[in-house]
Short mmCIF file of N, CA, C and O in Angstrom, two decimals:
data_model
loop_
_atom_site.label_atom_id
_atom_site.label_comp_id
_atom_site.label_asym_id
_atom_site.label_seq_id
_atom_site.Cartn_x
_atom_site.Cartn_y
_atom_site.Cartn_z
N PRO A 295 -8.56 -2.72 3.66
CA PRO A 295 -7.94 -2.32 4.91
C PRO A 295 -7.89 -0.80 5.07
O PRO A 295 -7.91 -0.07 4.08
N GLY A 296 -7.79 -0.34 6.26
CA GLY A 296 -7.74 1.08 6.54
C GLY A 296 -6.60 1.76 5.81
O GLY A 296 -5.52 1.24 5.69
N GLY A 297 -6.88 2.94 5.31
CA GLY A 297 -5.84 3.69 4.64
C GLY A 297 -5.72 3.45 3.16
O GLY A 297 -5.03 4.17 2.46
N MET A 298 -6.39 2.42 2.65
CA MET A 298 -6.32 2.11 1.22
C MET A 298 -7.26 3.04 0.46
O MET A 298 -8.12 3.67 1.03
N ILE A 299 -7.07 3.11 -0.83
CA ILE A 299 -7.96 3.90 -1.67
C ILE A 299 -8.73 2.96 -2.59
O ILE A 299 -8.34 1.82 -2.81
N HIS A 300 -9.83 3.46 -3.12
CA HIS A 300 -10.63 2.68 -4.08
C HIS A 300 -9.93 2.71 -5.43
O HIS A 300 -9.60 3.78 -5.94
N VAL A 301 -9.71 1.54 -6.00
CA VAL A 301 -9.12 1.43 -7.33
C VAL A 301 -10.26 1.19 -8.32
O VAL A 301 -10.98 0.19 -8.20
N PRO A 302 -10.44 2.09 -9.29
CA PRO A 302 -11.53 1.90 -10.25
C PRO A 302 -11.39 0.56 -10.99
O PRO A 302 -10.29 0.17 -11.37
N PRO A 303 -12.51 -0.13 -11.21
CA PRO A 303 -12.46 -1.42 -11.91
C PRO A 303 -11.79 -1.33 -13.28
O PRO A 303 -11.11 -2.27 -13.70
N SER A 304 -11.94 -0.21 -13.98
CA SER A 304 -11.34 -0.09 -15.31
C SER A 304 -9.80 -0.15 -15.23
O SER A 304 -9.15 -0.56 -16.18
N TRP A 305 -9.23 0.26 -14.11
CA TRP A 305 -7.78 0.19 -13.95
C TRP A 305 -7.32 -1.26 -13.87
O TRP A 305 -6.27 -1.61 -14.35
N ARG A 306 -8.14 -2.11 -13.24
CA ARG A 306 -7.75 -3.52 -13.06
C ARG A 306 -7.65 -4.26 -14.39
O ARG A 306 -6.83 -5.15 -14.54
N ASP A 307 -8.48 -3.87 -15.33
CA ASP A 307 -8.51 -4.55 -16.63
C ASP A 307 -7.53 -3.96 -17.64
O ASP A 307 -7.38 -4.50 -18.73
N ALA A 308 -6.89 -2.86 -17.29
CA ALA A 308 -5.98 -2.17 -18.22
C ALA A 308 -4.64 -2.91 -18.30
O ALA A 308 -4.24 -3.59 -17.36
N PRO A 309 -3.93 -2.76 -19.43
CA PRO A 309 -2.58 -3.32 -19.52
C PRO A 309 -1.66 -2.62 -18.51
O PRO A 309 -1.93 -1.49 -18.08
N PRO A 310 -0.56 -3.27 -18.12
CA PRO A 310 0.32 -2.72 -17.09
C PRO A 310 0.77 -1.28 -17.33
O PRO A 310 0.75 -0.46 -16.41
N ARG A 311 1.17 -0.93 -18.54
CA ARG A 311 1.64 0.44 -18.79
C ARG A 311 0.52 1.45 -18.55
O ARG A 311 0.74 2.53 -18.02
N GLN A 312 -0.69 1.08 -18.93
CA GLN A 312 -1.83 1.99 -18.73
C GLN A 312 -2.17 2.08 -17.24
O GLN A 312 -2.54 3.15 -16.75
N GLN A 313 -2.05 0.97 -16.51
CA GLN A 313 -2.25 1.01 -15.06
C GLN A 313 -1.28 1.99 -14.42
O GLN A 313 -1.67 2.81 -13.58
N LEU A 314 -0.03 1.90 -14.82
CA LEU A 314 1.00 2.80 -14.29
C LEU A 314 0.65 4.26 -14.60
O LEU A 314 0.76 5.12 -13.72
N ASP A 315 0.22 4.53 -15.81
CA ASP A 315 -0.17 5.89 -16.19
C ASP A 315 -1.35 6.39 -15.34
O ASP A 315 -1.35 7.54 -14.89
N HIS A 316 -2.35 5.53 -15.13
CA HIS A 316 -3.51 5.91 -14.29
C HIS A 316 -3.04 6.29 -12.88
O HIS A 316 -3.47 7.30 -12.33
N VAL A 317 -2.18 5.46 -12.31
CA VAL A 317 -1.70 5.68 -10.95
C VAL A 317 -0.89 6.98 -10.87
O VAL A 317 -1.12 7.80 -9.98
N HIS A 318 0.02 7.18 -11.80
CA HIS A 318 0.82 8.41 -11.81
C HIS A 318 -0.08 9.64 -11.92
O HIS A 318 0.06 10.60 -11.16
N ARG A 319 -1.00 9.63 -12.87
CA ARG A 319 -1.86 10.80 -13.07
C ARG A 319 -2.72 11.08 -11.84
O ARG A 319 -2.87 12.23 -11.44
N ALA A 320 -3.27 10.04 -11.26
CA ALA A 320 -4.15 10.23 -10.09
C ALA A 320 -3.40 10.85 -8.92
O ALA A 320 -3.86 11.82 -8.32
N PHE A 321 -2.24 10.31 -8.59
CA PHE A 321 -1.54 10.81 -7.41
C PHE A 321 -0.74 12.08 -7.68
O PHE A 321 -0.52 12.86 -6.74
N ASN A 322 -0.33 12.29 -8.90
CA ASN A 322 0.40 13.53 -9.19
C ASN A 322 -0.51 14.76 -9.11
O ASN A 322 -0.03 15.88 -9.07
N ARG A 323 -1.82 14.56 -9.04
CA ARG A 323 -2.78 15.66 -8.85
C ARG A 323 -2.91 16.07 -7.38
O ARG A 323 -3.45 17.13 -7.08
N VAL A 324 -2.46 15.21 -6.48
CA VAL A 324 -2.55 15.52 -5.05
C VAL A 324 -1.55 16.61 -4.73
O VAL A 324 -0.41 16.59 -5.21
N ARG A 325 -1.96 17.56 -3.91
CA ARG A 325 -1.09 18.70 -3.64
C ARG A 325 0.06 18.34 -2.72
O ARG A 325 -0.10 17.54 -1.80
N PHE A 326 1.20 18.94 -3.01
CA PHE A 326 2.38 18.76 -2.19
C PHE A 326 2.23 19.64 -0.94
O PHE A 326 2.00 20.84 -1.04
N VAL A 327 2.34 19.01 0.23
CA VAL A 327 2.27 19.73 1.50
C VAL A 327 3.35 19.14 2.41
O VAL A 327 3.31 17.94 2.70
N PRO A 328 4.30 19.93 2.87
CA PRO A 328 5.32 19.41 3.79
C PRO A 328 4.67 18.91 5.09
O PRO A 328 3.64 19.44 5.53
N ASP A 329 5.28 17.90 5.68
CA ASP A 329 4.72 17.30 6.90
C ASP A 329 4.45 18.30 8.01
O ASP A 329 3.40 18.20 8.67
N PRO A 330 5.34 19.27 8.28
CA PRO A 330 5.03 20.21 9.35
C PRO A 330 3.72 20.98 9.13
O PRO A 330 3.02 21.30 10.08
N LEU A 331 3.37 21.24 7.87
CA LEU A 331 2.11 21.93 7.58
C LEU A 331 0.92 20.97 7.58
O LEU A 331 -0.15 21.31 8.07
N ALA A 332 1.10 19.80 7.02
CA ALA A 332 -0.01 18.84 6.92
C ALA A 332 -0.32 18.16 8.25
O ALA A 332 -1.48 17.94 8.58
N TRP A 333 0.71 17.84 9.02
CA TRP A 333 0.54 17.01 10.22
C TRP A 333 1.07 17.64 11.51
O TRP A 333 0.95 17.06 12.57
N ASN A 334 1.71 18.80 11.38
CA ASN A 334 2.29 19.48 12.54
C ASN A 334 3.35 18.64 13.24
O ASN A 334 3.49 18.68 14.46
N VAL A 335 4.08 17.84 12.45
CA VAL A 335 5.22 17.05 12.95
C VAL A 335 6.32 17.13 11.89
O VAL A 335 6.04 17.37 10.71
N PRO A 336 7.58 16.91 12.29
CA PRO A 336 8.68 17.01 11.32
C PRO A 336 8.60 15.98 10.18
O PRO A 336 8.96 16.28 9.05
N ASP A 337 8.15 14.77 10.49
CA ASP A 337 8.10 13.72 9.47
C ASP A 337 6.93 12.79 9.75
O ASP A 337 6.73 12.36 10.89
N TYR A 338 6.13 12.51 8.71
CA TYR A 338 4.98 11.62 8.85
C TYR A 338 4.80 10.88 7.54
O TYR A 338 4.81 11.49 6.47
N TRP A 339 4.68 9.56 7.61
CA TRP A 339 4.45 8.75 6.42
C TRP A 339 2.97 8.41 6.37
O TRP A 339 2.50 7.56 7.13
N ALA A 340 2.24 9.07 5.50
CA ALA A 340 0.79 8.95 5.43
C ALA A 340 0.36 7.68 4.70
O ALA A 340 1.02 7.22 3.76
N MET A 341 -0.77 7.14 5.15
CA MET A 341 -1.43 6.08 4.40
C MET A 341 -2.01 6.72 3.13
O MET A 341 -2.28 7.92 3.11
N PRO A 342 -2.19 5.94 2.06
CA PRO A 342 -2.68 6.52 0.81
C PRO A 342 -3.97 7.33 0.98
O PRO A 342 -4.08 8.42 0.40
N ALA A 343 -4.93 6.86 1.75
CA ALA A 343 -6.19 7.59 1.92
C ALA A 343 -5.95 8.92 2.64
O ALA A 343 -6.59 9.93 2.31
N GLU A 344 -5.05 8.95 3.60
CA GLU A 344 -4.71 10.20 4.29
C GLU A 344 -4.05 11.18 3.31
O GLU A 344 -4.35 12.37 3.31
N PHE A 345 -3.15 10.66 2.51
CA PHE A 345 -2.42 11.46 1.53
C PHE A 345 -3.37 12.14 0.56
O PHE A 345 -3.25 13.33 0.27
N VAL A 346 -4.35 11.40 0.06
CA VAL A 346 -5.30 11.96 -0.90
C VAL A 346 -6.09 13.10 -0.28
O VAL A 346 -6.35 14.11 -0.92
N VAL A 347 -6.44 12.99 0.99
CA VAL A 347 -7.24 14.01 1.67
C VAL A 347 -6.40 15.21 2.10
O VAL A 347 -6.79 16.36 1.89
N HIS A 348 -5.24 14.96 2.70
CA HIS A 348 -4.45 16.03 3.32
C HIS A 348 -3.29 16.54 2.46
O HIS A 348 -2.67 17.53 2.81
N GLY A 349 -2.97 15.84 1.38
CA GLY A 349 -1.76 16.14 0.64
C GLY A 349 -0.58 15.51 1.35
O GLY A 349 -0.73 14.86 2.38
N GLY A 350 0.60 15.70 0.81
CA GLY A 350 1.76 15.10 1.44
C GLY A 350 3.04 15.47 0.74
O GLY A 350 3.05 16.28 -0.19
N ASP A 351 4.11 14.84 1.20
CA ASP A 351 5.42 15.11 0.60
C ASP A 351 5.92 13.88 -0.14
O ASP A 351 5.16 12.94 -0.40
N CYS A 352 7.19 13.90 -0.48
CA CYS A 352 7.75 12.93 -1.43
C CYS A 352 7.44 11.47 -1.11
O CYS A 352 7.00 10.72 -1.97
N GLU A 353 7.71 11.05 0.13
CA GLU A 353 7.51 9.63 0.43
C GLU A 353 6.03 9.26 0.38
O GLU A 353 5.69 8.11 0.09
N ASP A 354 5.14 10.22 0.62
CA ASP A 354 3.71 9.92 0.55
C ASP A 354 3.28 9.60 -0.87
O ASP A 354 2.45 8.70 -1.09
N TYR A 355 3.85 10.29 -1.86
CA TYR A 355 3.57 9.96 -3.26
C TYR A 355 4.06 8.54 -3.56
O TYR A 355 3.35 7.74 -4.18
N ALA A 356 5.27 8.23 -3.13
CA ALA A 356 5.85 6.91 -3.40
C ALA A 356 5.04 5.80 -2.74
O ALA A 356 4.76 4.77 -3.36
N ILE A 357 4.66 6.01 -1.48
CA ILE A 357 3.88 4.99 -0.76
C ILE A 357 2.54 4.78 -1.44
O ILE A 357 2.12 3.64 -1.65
N ALA A 358 1.85 5.86 -1.77
CA ALA A 358 0.53 5.74 -2.40
C ALA A 358 0.61 5.00 -3.73
O ALA A 358 -0.22 4.12 -4.03
N LYS A 359 1.61 5.33 -4.53
CA LYS A 359 1.76 4.66 -5.83
C LYS A 359 2.12 3.20 -5.64
O LYS A 359 1.56 2.32 -6.32
N TYR A 360 3.03 2.91 -4.73
CA TYR A 360 3.44 1.53 -4.46
C TYR A 360 2.24 0.68 -4.01
O TYR A 360 1.98 -0.39 -4.56
N VAL A 361 1.52 1.18 -3.02
CA VAL A 361 0.38 0.42 -2.46
C VAL A 361 -0.69 0.21 -3.53
O VAL A 361 -1.25 -0.88 -3.64
N THR A 362 -0.95 1.22 -4.33
CA THR A 362 -1.97 1.09 -5.35
C THR A 362 -1.57 0.10 -6.44
O THR A 362 -2.38 -0.73 -6.87
N LEU A 363 -0.32 0.13 -6.85
CA LEU A 363 0.13 -0.86 -7.84
C LEU A 363 0.08 -2.27 -7.28
O LEU A 363 -0.29 -3.22 -7.99
N ARG A 364 0.37 -2.42 -5.99
CA ARG A 364 0.23 -3.75 -5.36
C ARG A 364 -1.24 -4.18 -5.35
O ARG A 364 -1.54 -5.34 -5.61
N GLN A 365 -2.14 -3.23 -5.08
CA GLN A 365 -3.58 -3.54 -5.12
C GLN A 365 -4.00 -4.00 -6.52
O GLN A 365 -4.93 -4.81 -6.65
N LEU A 366 -3.34 -3.47 -7.53
CA LEU A 366 -3.64 -3.84 -8.91
C LEU A 366 -3.01 -5.17 -9.31
O LEU A 366 -3.17 -5.62 -10.43
N GLY A 367 -2.28 -5.78 -8.38
CA GLY A 367 -1.71 -7.10 -8.64
C GLY A 367 -0.26 -7.10 -9.07
O GLY A 367 0.28 -8.15 -9.43
N TRP A 368 0.39 -5.94 -9.07
CA TRP A 368 1.80 -5.91 -9.45
C TRP A 368 2.60 -6.62 -8.38
O TRP A 368 2.43 -6.37 -7.18
N PRO A 369 3.51 -7.51 -8.77
CA PRO A 369 4.33 -8.20 -7.77
C PRO A 369 5.35 -7.24 -7.14
O PRO A 369 5.88 -6.34 -7.81
N ALA A 370 5.61 -7.43 -5.87
CA ALA A 370 6.56 -6.59 -5.15
C ALA A 370 7.93 -6.58 -5.83
O ALA A 370 8.63 -5.57 -5.83
N ALA A 371 8.30 -7.69 -6.45
CA ALA A 371 9.61 -7.79 -7.10
C ALA A 371 9.75 -6.82 -8.28
O ALA A 371 10.86 -6.51 -8.69
N ARG A 372 8.62 -6.34 -8.83
CA ARG A 372 8.67 -5.40 -9.95
C ARG A 372 8.69 -3.95 -9.51
O ARG A 372 8.80 -3.04 -10.32
N LEU A 373 8.54 -3.72 -8.20
CA LEU A 373 8.43 -2.36 -7.68
C LEU A 373 9.60 -2.05 -6.76
O LEU A 373 10.03 -2.90 -5.98
N HIS A 374 10.08 -0.83 -6.85
CA HIS A 374 11.20 -0.40 -6.01
C HIS A 374 10.90 1.00 -5.48
O HIS A 374 10.41 1.85 -6.23
N VAL A 375 11.21 1.21 -4.23
CA VAL A 375 11.09 2.54 -3.63
C VAL A 375 12.49 2.95 -3.21
O VAL A 375 13.17 2.23 -2.48
N LEU A 376 12.92 4.09 -3.71
CA LEU A 376 14.25 4.60 -3.36
C LEU A 376 14.10 5.75 -2.37
O LEU A 376 13.27 6.63 -2.55
N LEU A 377 14.90 5.71 -1.34
CA LEU A 377 14.91 6.77 -0.35
C LEU A 377 16.23 7.50 -0.44
O LEU A 377 17.29 6.88 -0.55
N VAL A 378 16.15 8.82 -0.40
CA VAL A 378 17.37 9.62 -0.42
C VAL A 378 17.29 10.64 0.70
O VAL A 378 16.20 10.97 1.18
N GLN A 379 18.43 11.14 1.09
CA GLN A 379 18.47 12.18 2.11
C GLN A 379 19.17 13.40 1.53
O GLN A 379 20.25 13.29 0.97
N ASP A 380 18.53 14.54 1.67
CA ASP A 380 19.10 15.79 1.20
C ASP A 380 20.14 16.25 2.23
O ASP A 380 19.79 16.72 3.29
N MET A 381 21.39 16.06 1.90
CA MET A 381 22.46 16.39 2.84
C MET A 381 22.75 17.90 2.90
O MET A 381 23.50 18.36 3.74
N ALA A 382 22.15 18.68 1.99
CA ALA A 382 22.38 20.12 1.96
C ALA A 382 21.54 20.85 3.00
O ALA A 382 21.77 22.01 3.27
N ARG A 383 20.59 20.20 3.58
CA ARG A 383 19.71 20.86 4.56
C ARG A 383 20.18 20.62 5.96
O ARG A 383 20.68 19.69 6.38
#
């Protein structure tokens, strides 16, 4: 589907902990770019493929990792996304 990324076949055959490590390393290399700079809007939730190309902010890392782990077959019940709001800003 649109917005997804290619998951290397070697990741699919790896044990769960190694899959998680692959996903973390891959997305943690993507540059952090605040939405106003990347998209010229205050807030934008990028699809994983957009995030890899344009960079992104906190929720974009979480979305990309979540979607990729789901692609690898991880059940939704094992994954959690936490949202927080910085009240100091």
